[in-house]
Coordinates of C-alpha atoms and ligand atoms in Angstrom, one line a residue:
M13 CA -118.1 163.8 -82.3
P14 CA -114.2 163.9 -82.7
A15 CA -113.0 164.1 -86.4
R16 CA -112.4 160.7 -87.9
P17 CA -108.6 160.1 -88.1
T18 CA -107.5 160.4 -91.7
V19 CA -104.1 160.3 -93.5
P20 CA -103.1 161.8 -96.9
D21 CA -103.3 159.5 -99.9
W22 CA -99.5 159.2 -100.1
F23 CA -99.4 157.5 -96.8
S24 CA -102.0 154.8 -97.5
H25 CA -100.5 154.4 -101.0
D26 CA -96.8 154.0 -99.9
R27 CA -97.4 151.5 -97.1
F28 CA -93.7 151.0 -96.2
G29 CA -91.3 153.2 -94.2
M30 CA -88.0 153.1 -92.4
F31 CA -87.7 154.0 -88.7
I32 CA -84.3 155.1 -87.4
H33 CA -83.4 155.0 -83.8
W34 CA -80.1 156.8 -83.2
G35 CA -78.6 158.6 -80.3
L36 CA -76.1 158.3 -77.4
Y37 CA -77.6 154.9 -76.6
A38 CA -75.8 153.6 -79.7
L39 CA -72.5 153.7 -77.7
P40 CA -73.5 151.4 -74.7
A41 CA -75.2 149.5 -77.6
R42 CA -77.6 147.6 -75.4
H43 CA -81.1 149.0 -76.1
E44 CA -82.3 152.6 -76.3
W45 CA -83.7 152.4 -72.7
V46 CA -80.3 151.5 -71.3
M47 CA -80.2 154.8 -69.2
T48 CA -83.3 153.7 -67.2
R49 CA -82.8 150.0 -67.4
E50 CA -79.5 150.4 -65.6
Q51 CA -80.7 153.5 -63.6
R52 CA -77.7 155.4 -64.7
E53 CA -76.6 158.6 -62.9
L54 CA -77.1 161.6 -65.2
S55 CA -73.4 162.7 -64.8
D56 CA -72.3 159.1 -65.7
Y57 CA -74.6 158.9 -68.7
E58 CA -73.7 162.4 -70.0
R59 CA -70.1 161.2 -70.4
Y60 CA -71.2 159.5 -73.7
T61 CA -71.3 162.9 -75.3
E62 CA -67.4 162.9 -75.1
F63 CA -67.3 159.8 -77.2
F64 CA -70.2 160.3 -79.7
D65 CA -68.2 160.6 -82.9
P66 CA -70.1 159.0 -85.9
D67 CA -67.2 159.5 -88.3
L68 CA -68.8 157.1 -90.9
Y69 CA -72.2 158.8 -90.8
D70 CA -73.5 158.9 -94.4
P71 CA -77.2 159.8 -94.5
V72 CA -77.2 159.4 -98.3
A73 CA -76.2 155.7 -97.8
W74 CA -79.1 155.4 -95.3
A75 CA -81.6 157.0 -97.7
K76 CA -80.4 154.8 -100.5
L77 CA -80.7 151.7 -98.3
A78 CA -84.3 152.6 -97.5
K79 CA -85.1 153.2 -101.2
R80 CA -83.4 149.9 -102.1
A81 CA -85.8 148.1 -99.6
G82 CA -88.8 149.7 -101.3
M83 CA -89.5 152.1 -98.5
K84 CA -91.1 155.5 -99.3
Y85 CA -90.6 157.5 -96.1
V86 CA -88.0 157.6 -93.4
V87 CA -88.7 158.6 -89.7
I88 CA -85.6 159.5 -87.5
T89 CA -85.4 160.0 -83.8
T90 CA -84.6 163.7 -83.3
K91 CA -84.5 163.1 -79.5
H92 CA -85.2 159.9 -77.6
H93 CA -86.1 159.5 -74.0
E94 CA -82.4 160.0 -72.9
G95 CA -83.0 163.7 -74.0
F96 CA -79.9 164.0 -76.3
C97 CA -80.7 166.0 -79.5
L98 CA -79.4 165.2 -82.9
W99 CA -80.1 168.7 -84.2
D100 CA -78.6 172.1 -83.3
S101 CA -81.2 173.1 -80.8
Q102 CA -80.9 176.6 -79.4
L103 CA -82.7 175.4 -76.2
T104 CA -80.1 173.0 -74.9
D105 CA -76.4 172.1 -74.9
Y106 CA -77.2 168.4 -74.8
K107 CA -76.8 168.0 -78.5
A108 CA -74.7 166.6 -81.3
T109 CA -73.0 169.9 -82.0
N110 CA -71.4 169.6 -78.6
T111 CA -69.8 166.2 -79.2
P112 CA -67.0 165.1 -81.5
A113 CA -69.7 164.9 -84.2
G114 CA -69.6 168.7 -84.0
R115 CA -72.6 169.3 -86.3
D116 CA -76.3 169.2 -86.8
L117 CA -77.0 165.6 -87.9
I118 CA -80.6 166.2 -88.9
A119 CA -80.0 168.8 -91.6
P120 CA -77.9 166.4 -93.8
F121 CA -80.4 163.6 -93.1
V122 CA -83.4 165.6 -94.4
E123 CA -81.5 166.6 -97.5
A124 CA -80.4 163.1 -98.2
V125 CA -83.8 161.6 -97.8
R126 CA -85.4 164.2 -100.0
G127 CA -82.5 163.7 -102.5
E128 CA -83.7 160.1 -102.9
G129 CA -87.3 161.2 -103.4
L130 CA -88.4 159.9 -100.0
R131 CA -90.6 161.6 -97.5
V132 CA -89.3 162.9 -94.1
G133 CA -90.6 162.0 -90.7
F134 CA -89.4 163.0 -87.2
Y135 CA -89.8 160.9 -84.1
H136 CA -89.7 163.1 -81.0
S137 CA -89.7 161.8 -77.5
L138 CA -92.2 163.5 -75.1
L139 CA -90.2 162.0 -72.2
D140 CA -86.8 163.5 -71.3
W141 CA -84.7 161.8 -68.7
H142 CA -82.1 164.5 -69.0
H143 CA -84.2 167.7 -68.5
P144 CA -83.9 169.2 -65.0
E145 CA -87.6 170.3 -65.0
Y146 CA -89.0 166.9 -66.1
P147 CA -90.6 165.3 -63.0
I148 CA -89.3 161.9 -62.0
D149 CA -91.8 159.1 -62.5
G150 CA -92.1 155.4 -62.4
I151 CA -90.1 154.7 -65.5
H152 CA -87.5 157.4 -64.9
P153 CA -83.8 156.4 -64.2
R154 CA -84.2 157.9 -60.7
R155 CA -87.4 156.1 -59.9
D156 CA -85.8 154.4 -56.9
D157 CA -83.7 157.3 -55.9
P158 CA -84.6 158.0 -52.2
T159 CA -84.4 161.8 -52.9
R160 CA -86.9 161.6 -55.8
F161 CA -89.9 163.1 -54.0
E162 CA -87.8 166.0 -52.7
A163 CA -86.3 166.5 -56.2
N164 CA -89.8 166.7 -57.7
E165 CA -90.7 169.5 -55.4
T166 CA -88.5 171.8 -57.5
R167 CA -89.2 170.3 -60.9
D168 CA -91.8 172.2 -62.9
I169 CA -93.5 170.3 -65.7
A170 CA -94.8 173.7 -67.1
K171 CA -91.1 174.7 -67.7
Y172 CA -90.4 171.4 -69.3
R173 CA -93.6 171.8 -71.5
E174 CA -92.2 175.2 -72.7
Y175 CA -89.0 173.5 -73.7
L176 CA -90.8 170.7 -75.4
H177 CA -93.0 173.1 -77.5
G178 CA -90.0 175.2 -78.2
Q179 CA -88.0 172.3 -79.6
V180 CA -90.9 171.2 -81.7
R181 CA -91.1 174.7 -83.1
E182 CA -87.4 174.5 -84.1
L183 CA -87.8 171.1 -85.8
L184 CA -90.9 172.1 -87.7
T185 CA -89.5 175.5 -88.8
N186 CA -85.8 174.9 -89.6
Y187 CA -85.9 171.8 -91.9
G188 CA -88.5 172.6 -94.5
R189 CA -91.4 170.3 -95.1
V190 CA -91.8 167.5 -92.6
D191 CA -94.4 164.8 -93.6
Y192 CA -94.8 162.9 -90.4
L193 CA -94.4 163.5 -86.6
F194 CA -94.2 160.5 -84.4
Y195 CA -94.5 161.6 -80.8
D196 CA -93.6 159.1 -78.1
F197 CA -95.4 158.3 -75.7
S198 CA -98.1 158.8 -73.1
W199 CA -98.9 156.2 -70.4
K200 CA -101.2 158.0 -68.0
G201 CA -104.2 155.8 -67.4
D202 CA -102.8 153.2 -69.8
P203 CA -104.6 149.9 -69.0
H204 CA -101.5 148.0 -70.1
H205 CA -99.6 149.3 -67.1
E206 CA -102.3 148.5 -64.5
G207 CA -100.6 145.3 -63.6
N208 CA -97.5 147.3 -62.7
P209 CA -98.5 150.2 -60.4
P210 CA -94.9 151.5 -59.8
R211 CA -94.7 152.3 -63.5
L212 CA -97.9 154.4 -63.2
W213 CA -96.4 156.6 -60.5
N214 CA -96.5 160.1 -61.9
A215 CA -97.4 158.7 -65.3
K216 CA -97.7 161.4 -68.0
G217 CA -100.1 162.2 -70.7
N218 CA -101.9 164.9 -72.5
E219 CA -102.0 167.5 -69.8
D220 CA -98.3 167.1 -69.0
W221 CA -97.3 167.6 -72.6
G222 CA -100.0 170.3 -73.4
G223 CA -101.1 167.8 -76.0
E224 CA -103.9 169.9 -77.7
E225 CA -101.6 173.0 -77.9
L226 CA -98.7 170.9 -79.2
M227 CA -101.0 169.3 -81.8
A228 CA -102.2 172.7 -82.9
L229 CA -98.7 174.0 -83.1
T230 CA -97.6 171.0 -85.2
R231 CA -100.5 171.5 -87.7
E232 CA -100.0 175.3 -87.8
L233 CA -96.3 174.9 -88.7
Q234 CA -96.7 172.0 -91.0
P235 CA -100.3 172.0 -92.4
G236 CA -100.0 168.7 -94.4
I237 CA -98.3 166.7 -91.6
I238 CA -99.4 163.4 -90.2
V239 CA -99.4 163.2 -86.4
N240 CA -99.6 159.9 -84.6
D241 CA -101.7 158.9 -81.6
R242 CA -99.2 159.1 -78.7
L243 CA -99.8 162.6 -77.3
G244 CA -102.6 161.3 -75.1
I245 CA -105.2 162.6 -77.6
P246 CA -106.4 161.1 -80.9
G247 CA -104.0 161.5 -83.9
D248 CA -104.3 160.9 -87.6
L249 CA -103.6 157.2 -87.2
V250 CA -103.0 154.5 -84.6
T251 CA -99.6 153.0 -84.1
P252 CA -99.5 149.4 -82.9
E253 CA -96.0 148.5 -81.9
Q254 CA -94.2 145.2 -82.3
Y255 CA -97.3 143.2 -83.1
Q256 CA -99.3 142.8 -86.3
P257 CA -103.1 143.5 -85.9
S258 CA -105.1 140.5 -87.1
R259 CA -107.8 142.7 -88.8
P260 CA -108.3 146.4 -89.8
M261 CA -108.0 148.6 -86.7
T262 CA -111.0 150.5 -85.3
L263 CA -111.6 153.2 -82.7
D264 CA -115.1 153.3 -81.2
G265 CA -116.2 151.0 -84.0
V266 CA -114.9 153.2 -86.7
E267 CA -112.1 151.9 -88.9
V268 CA -108.9 154.0 -88.6
P269 CA -105.6 154.3 -90.5
W270 CA -102.8 152.4 -88.8
E271 CA -99.1 151.8 -89.0
A272 CA -97.3 149.0 -87.2
C273 CA -93.8 149.9 -86.1
Q274 CA -91.5 146.9 -86.0
T275 CA -87.9 146.2 -84.9
M276 CA -85.7 143.8 -86.8
N277 CA -84.4 142.2 -83.6
G278 CA -86.6 143.4 -80.7
S279 CA -84.5 146.5 -79.9
W280 CA -85.0 149.9 -81.5
G281 CA -81.6 151.2 -80.7
Y282 CA -78.4 149.4 -81.8
D283 CA -78.0 146.3 -79.6
R284 CA -74.6 144.8 -80.3
D285 CA -75.1 141.4 -78.8
N286 CA -78.7 140.9 -79.9
H287 CA -78.7 138.7 -83.0
D288 CA -82.4 137.8 -82.8
F289 CA -83.1 139.1 -86.3
K290 CA -86.4 138.3 -88.1
S291 CA -86.0 136.5 -91.3
V292 CA -86.7 138.2 -94.7
D293 CA -89.8 136.2 -95.3
T294 CA -91.2 137.0 -91.9
I295 CA -90.7 140.7 -92.5
V296 CA -92.2 140.4 -96.0
K297 CA -95.2 138.5 -94.6
M298 CA -95.7 141.2 -91.9
L299 CA -95.8 143.9 -94.6
I300 CA -98.3 141.9 -96.7
D301 CA -100.4 141.0 -93.7
G302 CA -100.5 144.7 -92.7
V303 CA -101.6 145.9 -96.2
A304 CA -104.2 143.1 -96.3
N305 CA -105.6 144.7 -93.1
N306 CA -105.3 148.2 -94.5
G307 CA -102.1 149.2 -92.6
N308 CA -98.6 150.4 -93.1
M309 CA -95.3 149.1 -91.7
L310 CA -92.5 151.2 -90.3
L311 CA -89.4 148.9 -90.1
N312 CA -86.6 150.0 -87.8
V313 CA -82.8 150.1 -88.0
G314 CA -80.5 151.1 -85.2
P315 CA -77.3 152.7 -86.5
T316 CA -74.0 152.2 -84.6
G317 CA -72.0 154.8 -82.8
R318 CA -69.8 155.1 -86.0
G319 CA -72.9 156.0 -87.9
T320 CA -73.2 152.8 -89.9
I321 CA -76.1 150.4 -90.3
E322 CA -75.1 146.9 -89.3
A323 CA -74.5 144.3 -92.0
E324 CA -77.4 142.0 -91.0
S325 CA -79.9 144.9 -91.3
Q326 CA -78.5 145.8 -94.7
R327 CA -78.7 142.3 -95.9
I328 CA -82.3 141.9 -94.8
L329 CA -83.3 145.2 -96.4
G330 CA -81.6 144.3 -99.6
E331 CA -83.5 141.1 -99.8
V332 CA -86.8 142.7 -98.9
G333 CA -86.0 145.2 -101.7
A334 CA -85.4 142.3 -104.1
W335 CA -88.9 141.0 -103.4
M336 CA -90.4 144.5 -103.6
D337 CA -88.7 145.0 -107.1
L338 CA -90.9 142.1 -108.4
H339 CA -94.0 142.5 -106.2
G340 CA -94.2 146.2 -105.4
R341 CA -97.6 146.6 -107.2
S342 CA -99.2 144.1 -104.8
I343 CA -98.2 146.5 -101.9
Y344 CA -98.2 150.2 -103.2
G345 CA -101.7 151.5 -103.6
A346 CA -103.1 148.2 -102.4
G347 CA -105.4 147.4 -99.5
P348 CA -108.0 144.9 -98.2
S349 CA -109.9 142.9 -100.8
G350 CA -113.2 141.9 -99.2
F351 CA -112.6 138.3 -100.2
T352 CA -111.7 135.4 -97.8
A353 CA -108.2 134.2 -98.5
P354 CA -107.4 130.5 -98.5
V355 CA -105.5 129.1 -95.5
D356 CA -102.0 130.4 -95.2
G357 CA -102.8 133.0 -97.9
R358 CA -103.4 136.7 -97.8
Y359 CA -105.2 139.0 -100.4
T360 CA -104.3 142.5 -101.2
R361 CA -106.3 144.4 -103.8
R362 CA -105.5 147.4 -106.1
G363 CA -108.4 148.2 -108.4
D364 CA -109.1 145.3 -110.7
R365 CA -106.1 143.4 -109.5
L366 CA -106.3 140.9 -106.7
Y367 CA -103.0 139.6 -105.3
L368 CA -102.9 136.2 -103.6
H369 CA -99.9 136.0 -101.4
L370 CA -99.0 132.4 -100.5
F371 CA -97.4 132.1 -97.1
S372 CA -97.0 128.4 -97.7
W373 CA -96.9 126.7 -101.1
P374 CA -100.0 124.6 -101.7
P375 CA -99.6 121.2 -103.3
Q376 CA -100.6 121.8 -107.0
H377 CA -104.0 123.3 -106.4
C378 CA -105.3 126.2 -104.5
H379 CA -109.1 126.7 -104.0
L380 CA -110.3 130.2 -103.8
P381 CA -113.8 130.6 -102.2
G382 CA -116.1 133.2 -103.8
L383 CA -113.9 133.9 -106.9
A384 CA -115.7 131.8 -109.5
G385 CA -116.7 133.9 -112.4
K386 CA -114.8 136.9 -111.1
V387 CA -111.4 136.2 -112.7
R388 CA -110.4 137.0 -116.3
Y389 CA -106.7 135.9 -116.2
A390 CA -104.1 134.8 -113.7
Q391 CA -100.3 134.8 -113.5
L392 CA -97.4 134.5 -111.1
L393 CA -96.4 138.1 -110.4
H394 CA -92.6 137.6 -110.2
D395 CA -92.4 136.3 -113.8
A396 CA -95.8 137.0 -115.4
S397 CA -96.2 133.3 -116.2
E398 CA -99.8 132.2 -116.7
I399 CA -101.7 130.2 -114.1
H400 CA -104.6 128.0 -115.1
F401 CA -107.8 128.1 -113.2
A402 CA -111.1 126.4 -113.4
E403 CA -114.4 126.0 -111.6
I404 CA -115.1 122.4 -110.5
P405 CA -118.9 122.1 -110.1
P406 CA -119.9 121.0 -106.6
D407 CA -121.6 117.8 -107.9
T408 CA -118.5 116.6 -109.7
Q409 CA -117.6 113.1 -108.7
A410 CA -114.0 112.6 -107.7
V411 CA -112.3 109.9 -109.7
N412 CA -108.8 108.4 -109.7
T413 CA -107.3 111.1 -111.9
G414 CA -109.9 113.8 -111.3
M415 CA -110.6 116.1 -108.4
G416 CA -114.1 116.1 -106.9
G417 CA -116.3 119.2 -106.9
Q418 CA -115.6 122.3 -104.8
P419 CA -118.2 124.4 -102.9
A420 CA -120.2 126.6 -105.2
G421 CA -118.4 129.8 -106.1
T422 CA -114.9 128.3 -105.7
L423 CA -112.2 129.0 -108.3
T424 CA -109.4 126.4 -108.4
L425 CA -105.9 127.4 -109.4
T426 CA -103.4 124.9 -110.8
L427 CA -99.9 125.8 -109.5
P428 CA -96.5 124.6 -110.6
V429 CA -95.1 121.9 -108.3
R430 CA -92.0 124.0 -107.7
R431 CA -92.4 126.9 -105.3
P432 CA -91.0 130.1 -107.0
D433 CA -87.8 131.2 -105.4
V434 CA -89.0 134.4 -103.9
A435 CA -89.6 135.4 -100.3
V436 CA -93.4 135.1 -100.7
P437 CA -94.9 133.9 -104.1
V438 CA -97.8 135.9 -105.4
V439 CA -100.5 135.1 -107.9
E440 CA -101.9 138.2 -109.7
L441 CA -105.6 137.7 -110.5
F442 CA -107.2 140.0 -113.1
L443 CA -110.7 140.6 -111.9
T444 CA -113.9 141.0 -114.0
P445 CA -115.3 144.5 -114.0
D446 CA -118.1 143.5 -111.6
A447 CA -116.0 141.7 -109.1
Ligands
LIG513 C1 -91.6 152.4 -77.5 C2 -90.2 152.2 -77.0 C3 -89.4 153.3 -77.5 C4 -89.5 153.3 -79.0 C5 -90.9 153.4 -79.4 C6 -91.0 153.2 -80.9 O1 -92.3 153.5 -77.0 O2 -90.3 152.4 -75.6 O3 -88.1 153.1 -77.1 O4 -88.8 154.4 -79.5 O5 -91.6 152.4 -78.9 O6 -92.3 153.1 -81.3

């Protein structure tokens, strides 16, 4: 029986992290998969290294932005599928030190994030569209290249594996403590691709990466590290992407830790002409919904080629932070409640506190099934103003000025007419010891 996936307490306490997708793809600025979407020739795509000059790169500002938003950990792409490395790897020349950037970009990032008291995570692509030994496959930029089969005759995945493991050793040895490793991704035998056989040609997974060995190496070099589930073998958590699970996640019927990774606008890498940003309350609702279902959220930013984070992302993170300033205790250290929330509401619970998150503002009253006799006191969380509540016995006759009875066990809140001016209003309910 495989070990049950578990994460350290800090992870299920902190709930909210920043994902950073940064690389050469910030220059074409049209999605991090641009190299394969446009099936770019390697020599053509490599030219971006001449122009990668993030002169405004300020990792302290990035870390402060994450902290401002209420995020507790930050995960950066060390290398994405394009194969370009942000750190000074001794195993390749395809790296930031060989561009106008002229330095290791990961070292100052790690220092800055720790400097803000946040935890450090690395995203590392298992795929590598630049490496000469990486066999061409159905999602590779050369997938339609007539010479692909011939090319693969001389490509040796074992040599690529050695490179992959060597780079992971560098990353987990040279930058101190790393709290989270987000490998990406395996698609061999992935049912989601069945409808698209070309994508499955030469698909890769555990054996290709040496998943078990890489997992063992990762844990040996960083004993307390969290490793995700994309090596083609089980990890410490599952990582739904760009969707919000509608209930706690399970594997073989066993509940498992999870973290949803979400973009702000559909693209992970900086996408200049994409203005399809989610609203602040949508993002706050996704975070709440996740915690109510015992999950974390990793929210992405895609810095530009100058090393800045675009204004819209900054604005949104600032406003999410404003909500977290007032409502953080309904998220940090909170989780599922075991109670059934009213329509358009979500519950998160932290000890004897139950948080009712109201996604739409009810007209004056809100009926809470199963909470009668379980609540000592209630208040709006943003300003600690008292909220009245009562039980209306089921046999109570409705009259002109009086509401009729509610199903047994229901607690009825009386809410102010005016919706509080916050992204999502929250009622904090103080539970009785036996609730
Ligand atoms: C997917 C995307 C990849 C992105 C990752 C983030 O695998 O293809 O570009 O980095 O998700 O979770």
